[in-house]
XYZ file of N, CA and C in Angstrom:
780
model
N 160.018 -101.940 -105.526
C 158.442 -101.810 -104.908
C 158.033 -101.691 -103.333
N 159.290 -102.636 -102.788
C 159.343 -102.852 -101.274
C 159.802 -101.291 -100.821
N 160.797 -100.645 -101.392
C 161.014 -99.177 -100.790
C 160.305 -98.325 -101.057
N 159.480 -98.242 -102.173
C 158.242 -97.122 -102.319
C 157.183 -97.350 -101.207
N 157.233 -98.684 -101.018
C 156.079 -99.044 -99.650
C 156.515 -98.613 -98.692
N 157.895 -98.674 -98.626
C 158.419 -98.099 -97.143
C 158.469 -97.040 -96.994
N 158.601 -96.251 -98.132
C 158.578 -94.915 -97.882
C 157.220 -94.204 -97.661
N 156.421 -94.953 -98.461
C 154.774 -94.263 -97.896
C 154.184 -94.791 -96.603
N 154.778 -96.042 -96.525
C 154.499 -96.021 -94.523
C 155.005 -95.045 -93.972
N 156.206 -94.802 -94.294
C 157.283 -93.336 -92.896
C 156.497 -92.288 -93.550
N 155.968 -91.740 -94.591
C 154.967 -90.391 -95.045
C 154.022 -90.424 -93.671
N 152.954 -91.736 -94.097
C 151.915 -91.785 -93.625
C 152.081 -91.830 -91.783
N 153.372 -92.285 -91.584
C 153.342 -92.144 -89.939
C 153.789 -91.075 -89.354
N 154.642 -90.137 -90.066
C 154.670 -88.666 -90.117
C 153.379 -88.040 -89.979
N 152.638 -88.358 -90.834
C 151.632 -87.298 -90.566
C 150.363 -87.254 -89.608
N 150.502 -89.062 -89.122
C 149.662 -89.471 -88.037
C 150.316 -88.659 -86.845
N 151.659 -88.506 -87.054
C 152.369 -88.409 -85.914
C 152.057 -86.720 -85.388
N 151.991 -85.919 -86.331
C 151.611 -84.357 -86.386
C 149.996 -84.055 -86.410
N 148.875 -85.267 -86.094
C 147.520 -84.748 -86.290
C 147.119 -84.193 -84.965
N 146.630 -83.227 -85.375
C 145.499 -82.397 -83.939
C 144.421 -82.924 -84.000
N 144.326 -82.973 -82.457
C 142.845 -83.324 -82.288
C 141.953 -82.533 -81.982
N 140.844 -82.462 -81.864
C 139.859 -81.254 -81.785
C 139.419 -81.237 -80.398
N 139.026 -82.724 -79.566
C 138.463 -82.936 -78.397
C 139.176 -84.223 -77.808
N 139.197 -84.526 -76.712
C 139.603 -85.614 -76.107
C 138.598 -86.205 -75.451
N 138.568 -87.705 -75.427
C 137.785 -88.378 -74.376
C 138.305 -89.691 -74.154
N 139.525 -89.391 -73.344
C 140.154 -90.896 -72.886
C 139.981 -91.312 -71.630
N 139.535 -92.843 -71.819
C 139.496 -93.452 -70.619
C 140.810 -94.589 -70.291
N 141.598 -94.644 -71.078
C 142.724 -95.327 -71.301
C 142.947 -96.866 -71.355
N 141.382 -97.128 -71.735
C 140.937 -98.626 -71.812
C 141.863 -99.492 -72.933
N 142.017 -98.639 -73.953
C 142.744 -99.325 -75.008
C 144.235 -99.493 -74.924
N 144.881 -98.868 -73.783
C 146.226 -98.995 -73.500
C 146.804 -100.204 -73.036
N 147.977 -100.228 -73.244
C 148.419 -101.523 -72.588
C 149.394 -101.410 -71.174
N 148.875 -102.042 -70.264
C 149.299 -101.707 -68.801
C 150.332 -102.086 -68.153
N 150.822 -102.130 -67.140
C 152.000 -102.378 -66.294
C 152.993 -101.495 -66.559
N 153.999 -101.562 -65.776
C 155.398 -100.899 -65.643
C 155.879 -101.008 -66.900
N 155.680 -102.551 -67.211
C 156.792 -102.661 -68.732
C 156.305 -102.044 -69.940
N 154.905 -101.065 -69.758
C 154.468 -100.493 -70.734
C 154.152 -98.985 -70.881
N 155.109 -98.230 -70.965
C 155.431 -97.204 -70.292
C 154.823 -96.090 -71.789
N 154.300 -94.980 -71.048
C 154.292 -93.864 -72.471
C 155.626 -93.618 -73.008
N 155.344 -93.578 -74.830
C 154.373 -92.836 -75.057
C 153.259 -94.274 -75.440
N 152.009 -93.927 -75.621
C 151.261 -94.766 -76.042
C 149.666 -93.832 -76.670
N 149.274 -94.349 -77.547
C 148.111 -93.474 -78.171
C 148.074 -92.047 -78.287
N 149.349 -91.529 -78.403
C 149.619 -90.121 -78.514
C 149.810 -89.372 -77.676
N 149.918 -90.226 -76.227
C 149.999 -89.611 -75.039
C 151.902 -89.897 -74.936
N 152.181 -88.628 -74.103
C 153.706 -88.979 -73.748
C 153.965 -88.616 -72.498
N 155.448 -88.543 -72.059
C 155.786 -88.307 -70.821
C 157.053 -87.942 -70.513
N 157.283 -86.722 -69.477
C 158.905 -86.330 -69.518
C 158.542 -86.653 -67.978
N 159.739 -87.452 -67.975
C 160.378 -87.642 -66.397
C 161.661 -87.219 -65.869
N 162.001 -87.960 -64.936
C 163.187 -87.326 -64.098
C 163.678 -88.471 -63.107
N 163.467 -89.680 -63.756
C 163.294 -90.693 -62.514
C 162.475 -91.400 -62.255
N 161.328 -90.880 -62.518
C 159.995 -91.370 -62.006
C 159.360 -92.413 -62.981
N 158.042 -92.576 -62.743
C 157.576 -93.543 -63.769
C 156.207 -93.082 -64.154
N 155.724 -93.744 -65.370
C 154.570 -93.371 -65.849
C 153.857 -94.375 -66.497
N 153.192 -95.005 -66.295
C 152.237 -96.055 -67.185
C 150.654 -95.977 -66.851
N 149.980 -96.886 -67.844
C 148.843 -97.508 -67.658
C 148.684 -98.325 -66.776
N 147.594 -98.400 -65.747
C 147.543 -99.547 -64.703
C 146.339 -99.880 -64.717
N 145.823 -100.785 -64.075
C 144.514 -101.093 -63.873
C 144.139 -101.551 -62.646
N 142.688 -101.520 -61.946
C 142.323 -102.181 -60.970
C 140.999 -102.384 -60.761
N 140.294 -103.567 -60.142
C 139.025 -103.781 -60.259
C 138.172 -103.609 -61.929
N 139.232 -103.897 -62.956
C 138.742 -104.032 -64.142
C 138.541 -102.824 -64.997
N 139.194 -101.406 -64.268
C 139.193 -100.288 -64.996
C 140.763 -99.545 -65.185
N 141.177 -99.415 -66.013
C 142.339 -99.201 -66.426
C 142.186 -97.286 -66.618
N 143.635 -96.747 -66.126
C 143.873 -95.527 -65.612
C 145.337 -95.208 -65.948
N 145.419 -93.939 -66.066
C 146.668 -93.449 -66.003
C 147.533 -93.359 -64.523
N 148.778 -93.761 -64.386
C 149.537 -93.656 -63.153
C 150.589 -92.851 -63.330
N 150.853 -92.063 -62.300
C 151.992 -91.166 -61.950
C 152.779 -91.727 -60.777
N 153.914 -92.329 -60.721
C 154.755 -92.738 -59.643
C 155.988 -92.314 -59.445
N 156.105 -91.411 -58.146
C 157.483 -91.119 -57.977
C 158.636 -92.059 -58.026
N 158.276 -93.452 -57.411
C 159.354 -94.170 -57.515
C 160.584 -93.855 -56.415
N 162.044 -93.491 -57.002
C 162.902 -92.802 -55.878
C 163.112 -91.654 -55.717
N 162.092 -90.890 -56.707
C 162.569 -89.565 -56.922
C 161.444 -88.498 -56.286
N 161.119 -88.148 -55.350
C 159.929 -87.398 -54.839
C 160.024 -85.531 -54.916
N 159.138 -85.055 -54.609
C 159.481 -83.581 -54.666
C 159.896 -83.133 -55.874
N 160.154 -83.801 -57.092
C 160.345 -83.274 -58.329
C 159.197 -83.333 -59.525
N 159.050 -82.529 -60.088
C 157.625 -82.596 -60.986
C 158.081 -83.674 -62.235
N 157.218 -84.309 -62.613
C 157.054 -84.909 -63.982
C 155.766 -85.024 -64.295
N 155.655 -85.334 -66.015
C 154.585 -84.951 -66.326
C 154.031 -86.041 -67.669
N 152.648 -85.813 -67.625
C 151.778 -86.655 -68.783
C 151.409 -85.471 -69.592
N 151.602 -85.893 -71.131
C 151.252 -84.928 -71.843
C 150.226 -85.313 -72.899
N 149.115 -84.729 -73.341
C 148.320 -85.150 -73.935
C 148.664 -85.340 -75.514
N 147.957 -85.699 -76.522
C 148.316 -85.882 -78.031
C 147.758 -84.521 -78.652
N 148.615 -83.913 -79.551
C 148.606 -82.441 -79.714
C 147.204 -82.080 -80.069
N 146.640 -80.951 -79.714
C 145.198 -80.252 -80.157
C 145.149 -79.015 -80.575
N 144.189 -78.972 -81.409
C 144.077 -77.559 -81.943
C 144.196 -76.380 -80.929
N 144.844 -75.268 -81.540
C 145.068 -74.368 -80.563
C 143.725 -74.043 -79.992
N 143.828 -73.893 -78.456
C 142.361 -73.468 -77.588
C 142.024 -72.030 -78.029
N 140.718 -71.875 -78.053
C 140.089 -70.716 -78.386
C 139.373 -70.108 -77.150
N 139.593 -70.491 -75.828
C 139.257 -70.022 -74.847
C 137.270 -70.802 -74.483
N 137.198 -71.233 -75.257
C 135.694 -71.854 -75.148
C 135.498 -73.563 -74.516
N 137.103 -73.950 -74.614
C 137.010 -75.446 -74.124
C 137.111 -75.730 -72.935
N 136.559 -76.820 -72.674
C 136.508 -77.317 -70.873
C 137.423 -78.674 -71.069
N 138.298 -78.720 -69.705
C 139.002 -79.763 -69.352
C 138.538 -80.635 -68.216
N 138.138 -81.750 -68.117
C 137.497 -82.455 -66.748
C 138.421 -83.819 -66.540
N 138.610 -84.187 -65.576
C 139.379 -85.698 -65.521
C 138.967 -86.253 -63.883
N 139.136 -86.943 -63.672
C 139.462 -87.811 -62.130
C 140.667 -88.041 -61.986
N 140.713 -88.013 -60.599
C 142.171 -87.914 -60.221
C 141.765 -88.532 -58.708
N 142.883 -89.301 -58.067
C 142.972 -90.102 -56.876
C 144.239 -90.485 -56.596
N 144.380 -91.076 -55.422
C 145.788 -91.852 -55.026
C 145.559 -93.099 -55.350
N 146.481 -93.935 -56.043
C 146.415 -95.229 -56.265
C 146.806 -96.247 -54.930
N 145.527 -96.999 -54.682
C 145.672 -97.812 -53.302
C 146.854 -98.519 -53.382
N 147.584 -98.411 -52.166
C 148.772 -98.413 -51.791
C 149.931 -97.132 -51.953
N 149.284 -96.023 -52.281
C 150.534 -95.134 -52.630
C 151.143 -94.942 -51.146
N 152.282 -94.810 -51.161
C 153.291 -94.485 -50.148
C 153.089 -93.118 -49.354
N 152.253 -92.175 -49.975
C 152.413 -90.939 -49.369
C 151.210 -89.827 -50.555
N 151.175 -88.815 -50.116
C 150.226 -87.471 -50.915
C 151.243 -86.769 -51.904
N 150.574 -86.739 -52.883
C 151.335 -85.524 -54.017
C 149.917 -84.587 -54.488
N 150.539 -83.973 -55.469
C 149.677 -82.823 -56.176
C 149.519 -83.530 -57.766
N 148.662 -82.546 -58.508
C 148.564 -82.248 -59.784
C 148.002 -81.028 -60.101
N 148.987 -80.525 -61.258
C 148.714 -79.300 -61.740
C 148.402 -79.392 -63.371
N 147.391 -78.570 -63.961
C 147.242 -78.701 -65.423
C 147.693 -77.433 -66.075
N 148.188 -77.775 -67.038
C 149.156 -76.192 -67.693
C 149.374 -76.685 -69.082
N 149.557 -75.505 -70.064
C 149.632 -75.754 -71.594
C 151.259 -75.621 -71.850
N 151.498 -76.489 -72.934
C 153.043 -76.533 -72.955
C 153.142 -76.195 -74.579
N 153.784 -75.626 -75.024
C 153.979 -75.473 -76.744
C 154.671 -76.788 -77.165
N 155.322 -77.603 -76.361
C 155.909 -78.938 -77.137
C 155.936 -79.903 -75.815
N 155.810 -81.059 -76.527
C 155.661 -82.286 -75.506
C 156.936 -82.915 -74.967
N 158.192 -82.424 -75.211
C 159.330 -82.718 -74.899
C 159.776 -81.676 -73.660
N 159.291 -80.308 -74.108
C 160.063 -79.073 -73.280
C 158.976 -78.832 -71.914
N 159.094 -79.102 -70.914
C 158.342 -78.577 -70.191
C 158.784 -77.310 -69.206
N 159.761 -76.359 -70.210
C 160.206 -75.125 -69.507
C 158.947 -74.035 -69.992
N 158.167 -74.469 -70.695
C 156.911 -73.633 -71.133
C 155.511 -74.093 -70.471
N 155.928 -74.622 -69.486
C 154.637 -75.157 -68.905
C 153.695 -73.829 -68.119
N 152.754 -73.613 -68.828
C 152.054 -72.480 -68.462
C 150.513 -72.694 -67.322
N 150.568 -72.718 -66.370
C 149.615 -73.354 -65.946
C 148.139 -72.502 -65.755
N 147.318 -73.413 -65.550
C 145.454 -73.012 -66.213
C 144.706 -72.946 -64.830
N 145.412 -73.438 -63.577
C 144.906 -73.746 -62.552
C 145.892 -73.822 -61.123
N 145.315 -74.157 -60.071
C 146.199 -74.353 -58.966
C 146.832 -75.368 -58.331
N 147.741 -76.262 -58.091
C 147.984 -77.510 -58.043
C 146.956 -78.154 -56.844
N 146.503 -79.096 -57.195
C 145.551 -79.418 -56.493
C 145.867 -80.758 -55.490
N 146.308 -80.864 -54.048
C 146.764 -81.882 -53.232
C 145.762 -83.479 -53.444
N 146.544 -84.194 -53.629
C 145.893 -85.348 -53.883
C 146.053 -86.454 -52.812
N 145.278 -86.701 -51.674
C 145.722 -87.047 -50.561
C 144.825 -88.451 -50.028
N 143.978 -89.003 -50.983
C 142.782 -90.167 -50.908
C 142.624 -90.845 -52.268
N 142.341 -91.905 -51.735
C 142.164 -92.899 -52.708
C 140.595 -92.492 -53.522
N 139.725 -91.818 -52.816
C 138.504 -91.429 -53.098
C 138.494 -90.498 -54.170
N 137.887 -90.891 -55.223
C 138.023 -90.387 -56.564
C 137.396 -89.003 -56.656
N 137.964 -87.996 -56.997
C 137.336 -86.667 -57.030
C 137.622 -85.992 -58.756
N 136.491 -85.193 -59.393
C 136.736 -84.841 -60.467
C 136.865 -83.343 -60.705
N 137.826 -82.797 -61.495
C 138.564 -81.533 -61.635
C 138.134 -80.896 -62.833
N 137.778 -79.796 -63.033
C 137.320 -79.224 -64.272
C 137.893 -77.727 -64.391
N 138.227 -77.679 -65.487
C 139.213 -76.154 -65.732
C 138.537 -75.407 -67.236
N 138.173 -74.403 -67.415
C 138.003 -73.415 -68.548
C 139.615 -73.269 -69.239
N 139.532 -74.042 -70.458
C 141.139 -73.721 -70.894
C 141.363 -72.217 -72.216
N 142.216 -71.785 -71.695
C 142.257 -70.370 -71.976
C 142.600 -70.424 -73.269
N 142.390 -69.284 -74.306
C 142.747 -68.917 -75.543
C 144.510 -69.433 -75.380
N 144.986 -69.846 -76.500
C 146.705 -70.040 -76.578
C 147.141 -70.680 -77.646
N 148.336 -70.372 -78.015
C 148.937 -71.131 -79.129
C 149.553 -72.438 -78.915
N 149.754 -72.553 -77.382
C 150.396 -73.790 -77.189
C 149.268 -74.833 -77.596
N 149.901 -76.071 -77.684
C 148.966 -77.090 -78.362
C 148.957 -78.456 -77.586
N 149.285 -78.416 -76.319
C 149.808 -79.957 -75.714
C 148.989 -79.534 -74.165
N 148.889 -80.084 -73.824
C 147.931 -79.929 -72.291
C 148.743 -81.001 -71.357
N 149.432 -80.313 -69.973
C 150.328 -81.365 -69.513
C 149.900 -81.446 -67.908
N 149.915 -82.409 -67.481
C 149.596 -82.867 -66.017
C 151.214 -83.037 -65.461
N 150.690 -82.015 -64.328
C 152.344 -82.049 -63.614
C 151.943 -82.455 -62.164
N 152.855 -83.531 -62.163
C 152.562 -84.393 -60.781
C 153.823 -84.323 -59.898
N 153.722 -84.097 -58.821
C 154.846 -84.165 -57.685
C 154.114 -85.301 -56.376
N 155.307 -85.838 -56.182
C 154.787 -86.652 -55.003
C 155.955 -86.417 -54.039
N 155.030 -86.621 -52.635
C 156.039 -86.086 -51.746
C 156.978 -86.977 -50.810
N 156.900 -87.988 -51.210
C 157.704 -89.160 -50.542
C 157.964 -90.067 -51.719
N 158.833 -91.063 -51.458
C 159.202 -91.963 -52.702
C 158.087 -93.080 -52.798
N 157.753 -93.233 -53.836
C 156.742 -94.635 -53.745
C 155.058 -93.824 -53.944
N 155.026 -92.589 -53.959
C 153.730 -91.889 -53.902
C 153.228 -92.089 -55.113
N 151.998 -92.711 -55.221
C 151.385 -92.897 -56.830
C 149.908 -92.097 -57.087
N 149.735 -91.689 -58.434
C 148.504 -90.655 -58.268
C 148.278 -91.030 -59.836
N 146.675 -91.519 -59.718
C 146.084 -91.854 -61.188
C 145.294 -90.607 -61.474
N 145.094 -90.594 -63.161
C 143.919 -89.658 -63.652
C 143.165 -90.754 -64.208
N 142.410 -90.124 -64.895
C 141.452 -91.454 -65.510
C 140.108 -90.177 -66.244
N 139.531 -90.878 -67.187
C 138.283 -90.084 -67.953
C 138.539 -88.885 -68.312
N 139.934 -88.479 -69.006
C 139.870 -86.885 -69.268
C 139.342 -86.832 -70.509
N 138.456 -85.450 -70.194
C 137.299 -85.013 -71.163
C 138.079 -83.581 -71.793
N 138.328 -83.347 -73.058
C 138.509 -81.637 -73.133
C 137.366 -81.801 -74.430
N 136.578 -80.934 -74.350
C 135.272 -80.651 -75.050
C 135.889 -79.604 -76.232
N 135.428 -79.971 -77.581
C 135.745 -79.390 -78.754
C 135.081 -77.906 -78.417
N 136.013 -76.984 -79.468
C 135.678 -75.462 -79.342
C 134.293 -75.051 -79.752
N 133.731 -74.234 -78.608
C 132.134 -73.808 -79.096
C 132.218 -72.347 -79.651
N 131.288 -72.509 -80.593
C 130.803 -71.302 -81.258
C 129.272 -70.910 -81.131
N 128.717 -71.198 -79.723
C 127.356 -71.337 -79.590
C 127.035 -69.609 -79.408
N 126.017 -69.096 -79.921
C 125.683 -67.583 -79.938
C 124.985 -67.510 -78.523
N 124.573 -66.262 -78.365
C 123.692 -66.296 -77.090
C 122.511 -66.542 -77.130
N 121.514 -66.655 -78.276
C 120.211 -67.498 -78.389
C 120.713 -68.623 -78.328
N 121.659 -69.211 -78.617
C 121.618 -70.950 -78.748
C 121.140 -71.981 -77.781
N 120.745 -72.797 -78.065
C 120.567 -73.840 -76.981
C 121.248 -75.175 -77.555
N 121.370 -75.708 -76.274
C 121.998 -77.166 -76.694
C 121.203 -78.226 -76.921
N 121.533 -79.112 -78.227
C 121.001 -80.248 -78.223
C 122.307 -81.205 -78.656
N 121.886 -82.138 -78.227
C 123.156 -83.542 -78.241
C 122.284 -84.627 -78.623
N 122.758 -86.009 -78.781
C 122.646 -87.196 -79.028
C 121.620 -87.485 -77.581
N 122.232 -87.010 -76.721
C 121.123 -87.446 -75.345
C 120.061 -86.553 -75.376
N 119.626 -85.935 -76.180
C 118.615 -84.988 -76.523
C 118.319 -83.858 -75.313
N 119.025 -83.321 -74.929
C 119.274 -82.401 -73.780
C 119.128 -80.925 -74.299
N 118.229 -80.237 -73.839
C 118.261 -78.639 -74.195
C 118.138 -77.894 -73.308
N 118.132 -76.759 -73.339
C 118.045 -75.375 -72.107
C 117.973 -74.188 -72.959
N 117.460 -73.523 -71.729
C 117.414 -72.254 -72.363
C 117.573 -71.430 -70.990
N 117.467 -69.956 -70.595
C 117.471 -69.227 -69.807
C 116.389 -68.601 -69.703
N 115.660 -68.676 -68.260
C 114.069 -68.234 -68.214
C 114.426 -66.714 -68.284
N 112.875 -66.318 -68.400
C 112.590 -65.205 -68.992
C 112.964 -63.777 -67.706
N 112.905 -64.672 -66.581
C 113.366 -63.408 -65.590
C 114.632 -63.449 -65.226
N 115.350 -64.361 -66.027
C 116.901 -64.630 -65.689
C 117.130 -65.553 -64.644
N 116.655 -66.234 -63.929
C 116.749 -66.666 -62.380
C 117.140 -68.314 -62.902
N 116.758 -68.870 -63.840
C 117.138 -70.141 -63.948
C 117.094 -70.567 -65.151
N 118.027 -71.816 -65.489
C 117.967 -72.631 -66.734
C 116.990 -73.423 -66.769
N 116.220 -73.544 -67.550
C 114.945 -74.544 -68.118
C 115.555 -75.485 -69.109
N 115.238 -76.833 -68.444
C 116.242 -77.907 -69.362
C 114.621 -78.830 -69.857
N 115.041 -79.503 -71.158
C 114.139 -80.667 -71.531
C 114.836 -81.459 -71.924
N 114.604 -82.697 -71.655
C 115.531 -83.922 -71.840
C 115.022 -84.890 -71.425
N 114.662 -86.144 -72.207
C 114.233 -87.463 -71.847
C 115.040 -88.105 -70.671
N 116.397 -88.071 -70.734
C 117.395 -88.216 -69.474
C 117.749 -87.188 -68.965
N 117.265 -86.376 -67.753
C 117.878 -85.343 -66.895
C 119.359 -85.168 -66.834
N 120.291 -84.361 -66.776
C 121.877 -84.776 -66.657
C 121.737 -84.598 -64.966
N 122.685 -85.753 -64.684
C 122.520 -85.787 -63.287
C 123.481 -85.220 -62.756
N 124.437 -84.179 -63.066
C 125.232 -83.128 -62.676
C 125.400 -82.043 -63.226
N 125.449 -80.959 -62.446
C 125.623 -79.735 -63.415
C 126.846 -79.059 -63.003
N 127.298 -78.303 -63.492
C 128.596 -77.390 -63.081
C 128.782 -76.086 -63.823
N 128.599 -74.717 -63.334
C 128.546 -73.710 -63.754
C 129.735 -72.992 -63.798
N 130.687 -72.344 -64.592
C 132.123 -71.501 -64.016
C 131.820 -70.308 -64.943
N 132.616 -69.413 -64.482
C 132.594 -67.994 -64.854
C 133.424 -67.583 -66.146
N 133.419 -66.706 -66.464
C 134.354 -66.981 -67.862
C 135.820 -66.868 -67.306
N 136.305 -66.346 -66.221
C 137.339 -66.710 -65.827
C 137.976 -68.010 -65.325
N 137.099 -68.915 -65.282
C 137.147 -70.453 -64.766
C 137.070 -70.779 -63.467
N 136.171 -69.940 -62.879
C 136.256 -70.353 -61.355
C 134.581 -70.931 -61.260
N 134.783 -72.019 -60.714
C 133.447 -72.408 -60.147
C 132.122 -71.811 -59.590
N 131.344 -71.277 -60.038
C 130.503 -70.712 -59.384
C 129.148 -71.283 -58.973
N 128.616 -72.457 -59.403
C 127.569 -73.104 -59.076
C 127.650 -74.616 -59.540
N 126.640 -75.259 -58.853
C 127.074 -76.653 -59.002
C 125.746 -77.594 -58.419
N 125.209 -78.663 -58.943
C 124.379 -79.421 -58.452
C 123.476 -79.988 -59.165
N 122.300 -80.411 -59.081
C 121.571 -81.353 -59.697
C 120.008 -80.308 -60.239
N 119.306 -80.625 -61.189
C 118.028 -80.122 -61.261
C 116.930 -80.188 -60.283
N 116.350 -78.909 -59.754
C 115.068 -79.115 -59.239
C 113.969 -79.025 -60.243
N 113.265 -80.422 -60.266
C 112.415 -80.580 -61.406
C 112.950 -80.487 -62.900
N 112.704 -79.720 -63.479
C 113.269 -79.420 -64.805
C 114.122 -78.068 -65.121
N 114.475 -77.489 -63.646
C 115.048 -76.478 -63.750
C 116.582 -76.200 -62.918
N 117.225 -75.373 -63.125
C 118.575 -75.048 -62.217
C 119.022 -73.699 -62.093
N 118.940 -73.211 -60.704
C 118.642 -71.798 -60.391
C 120.031 -71.217 -60.370
N 119.924 -69.820 -61.305
C 121.168 -69.186 -61.407
C 120.571 -67.596 -60.658
N 119.853 -67.774 -59.939
C 119.270 -66.257 -59.349
C 120.587 -65.694 -58.961
N 121.451 -66.320 -57.954
C 122.285 -65.420 -57.389
C 123.811 -65.298 -58.156
N 123.607 -65.496 -59.503
C 124.782 -65.165 -60.257
C 124.941 -63.598 -61.055
N 126.135 -63.134 -61.308
C 125.779 -62.111 -61.813
C 125.444 -61.804 -62.946
N 125.262 -60.808 -63.277
C 124.806 -60.820 -65.064
C 126.413 -61.290 -65.796
N 126.661 -61.905 -66.995
C 127.813 -62.205 -67.504
C 127.432 -63.287 -68.433
N 128.911 -63.715 -68.960
C 128.858 -64.981 -69.823
C 129.352 -66.381 -68.613
N 128.845 -67.443 -68.664
C 129.445 -68.437 -68.133
C 129.205 -69.842 -68.871
N 129.946 -70.788 -68.417
C 130.293 -72.461 -69.064
C 129.275 -73.201 -67.987
N 128.907 -74.127 -69.087
C 128.238 -75.070 -67.968
C 128.796 -76.517 -68.539
N 129.094 -76.979 -67.615
C 129.213 -78.580 -67.891
C 128.249 -79.686 -67.249
N 127.207 -80.370 -68.074
C 126.286 -81.563 -67.590
C 126.991 -82.861 -68.021
N 127.058 -83.590 -66.796
C 126.996 -84.804 -67.009
C 125.808 -85.943 -66.988
N 126.011 -86.634 -67.837
C 124.547 -87.259 -68.388
C 125.046 -88.758 -67.550
N 123.454 -89.272 -67.663
C 123.439 -90.493 -66.959
C 124.233 -91.212 -67.730
N 124.961 -91.282 -68.808
C 125.669 -92.282 -69.367
C 127.170 -91.694 -69.298
N 127.367 -91.008 -68.405
C 128.341 -90.411 -67.816
C 129.283 -89.491 -69.019
N 128.586 -89.170 -69.734
C 129.242 -88.061 -70.652
C 129.191 -86.858 -70.417
N 130.281 -86.116 -70.570
C 130.460 -84.595 -70.169
C 129.880 -83.434 -71.476
N 129.322 -83.048 -71.471
C 128.476 -81.849 -72.423
C 128.499 -80.641 -71.798
N 129.539 -79.886 -72.699
C 129.658 -78.382 -72.295
C 128.728 -77.456 -73.145
N 128.629 -76.439 -72.626
C 127.690 -75.354 -73.508
C 128.547 -73.710 -72.592
N 128.028 -72.943 -73.011
C 127.921 -71.652 -72.394
C 126.583 -70.922 -72.630
N 126.398 -69.851 -71.718
C 124.896 -69.140 -71.924
C 125.476 -67.722 -71.733
N 124.205 -66.427 -71.508
C 124.525 -65.319 -70.774
C 123.377 -65.090 -70.001
N 123.569 -64.493 -68.952
C 122.679 -63.654 -67.942
C 122.665 -62.494 -68.260
N 121.473 -61.925 -68.325
C 121.347 -60.324 -68.482
C 121.019 -60.029 -67.536
C-alpha cells in the first residue's frame, strides 16, 4: 500500500510539473524570501552563472531580486512557469527598479525560450531596458505568437553587487475578441470606439486610472487617463490596437480594438 501511494504521489508531481498556465499574475507574496530560499519556487526557475536569484522583501512588499554578486556583465535569467503557447494576443507587464543599496546599474530584457534550462533559445520580444534608479517603472510588451512556452527575464549587472527587482508580473490570457466586442470585466468596465473613430467611450463604476495603447507590432502609441468618460485616439492611424487598462484596484485588463 505504501509503495502504491508513493507511485501515485510521484505521478501527481510529474503532472503538476508540466502543467501549463494560461495567464500569470505574480506578486511573489507567497514565496519564501532571503538568499537561503532561491528559485525554483512556485514554478519559477533560474539560470545563473555565479549570480544569485531569490525572493526578497522591503517595507512589507515581496519581490524577486536578481543580484550579480561577483559576476557582473554576464547574463542570468529568471524564468516563468510554463505557459500555453502564445497566440500573439497576450500582453506582459511588470514592475522593475534597482534594489535599495544596489552597487550599480543593470538592465533587464524579456524573451521567449523553449526550455527553462537552455537559454540559447532566448528570443527577445523587446530591447534591453537600463535600470538605474530605485524608482519603480512599469514595462509592458505584446507577446508575439510562438511555439516557445516560457518567458525569461534576462538580467545583466554592470558591476559586482548590482541588484534589480521585478514585481507584479502580469501575463494576460489569450484574447479572441471580435471587432465589435466590448470589454466587460468584474470591475464593470466597458468601452467602444466612437462613431467618428476619434475616441474610446467608457462606461464604468470605477474608471481605469491608467490606459496604455500599443500597435499590433507592440509599440506604445498612446498613454494617459480618461477625459471625462473618453480617451482620445484621433491621432492613431487605422488598424488594430491593444489596450491595457489599470483599474483602481491595480488590476491589469487587456483587450484590443480596431480603428477604421
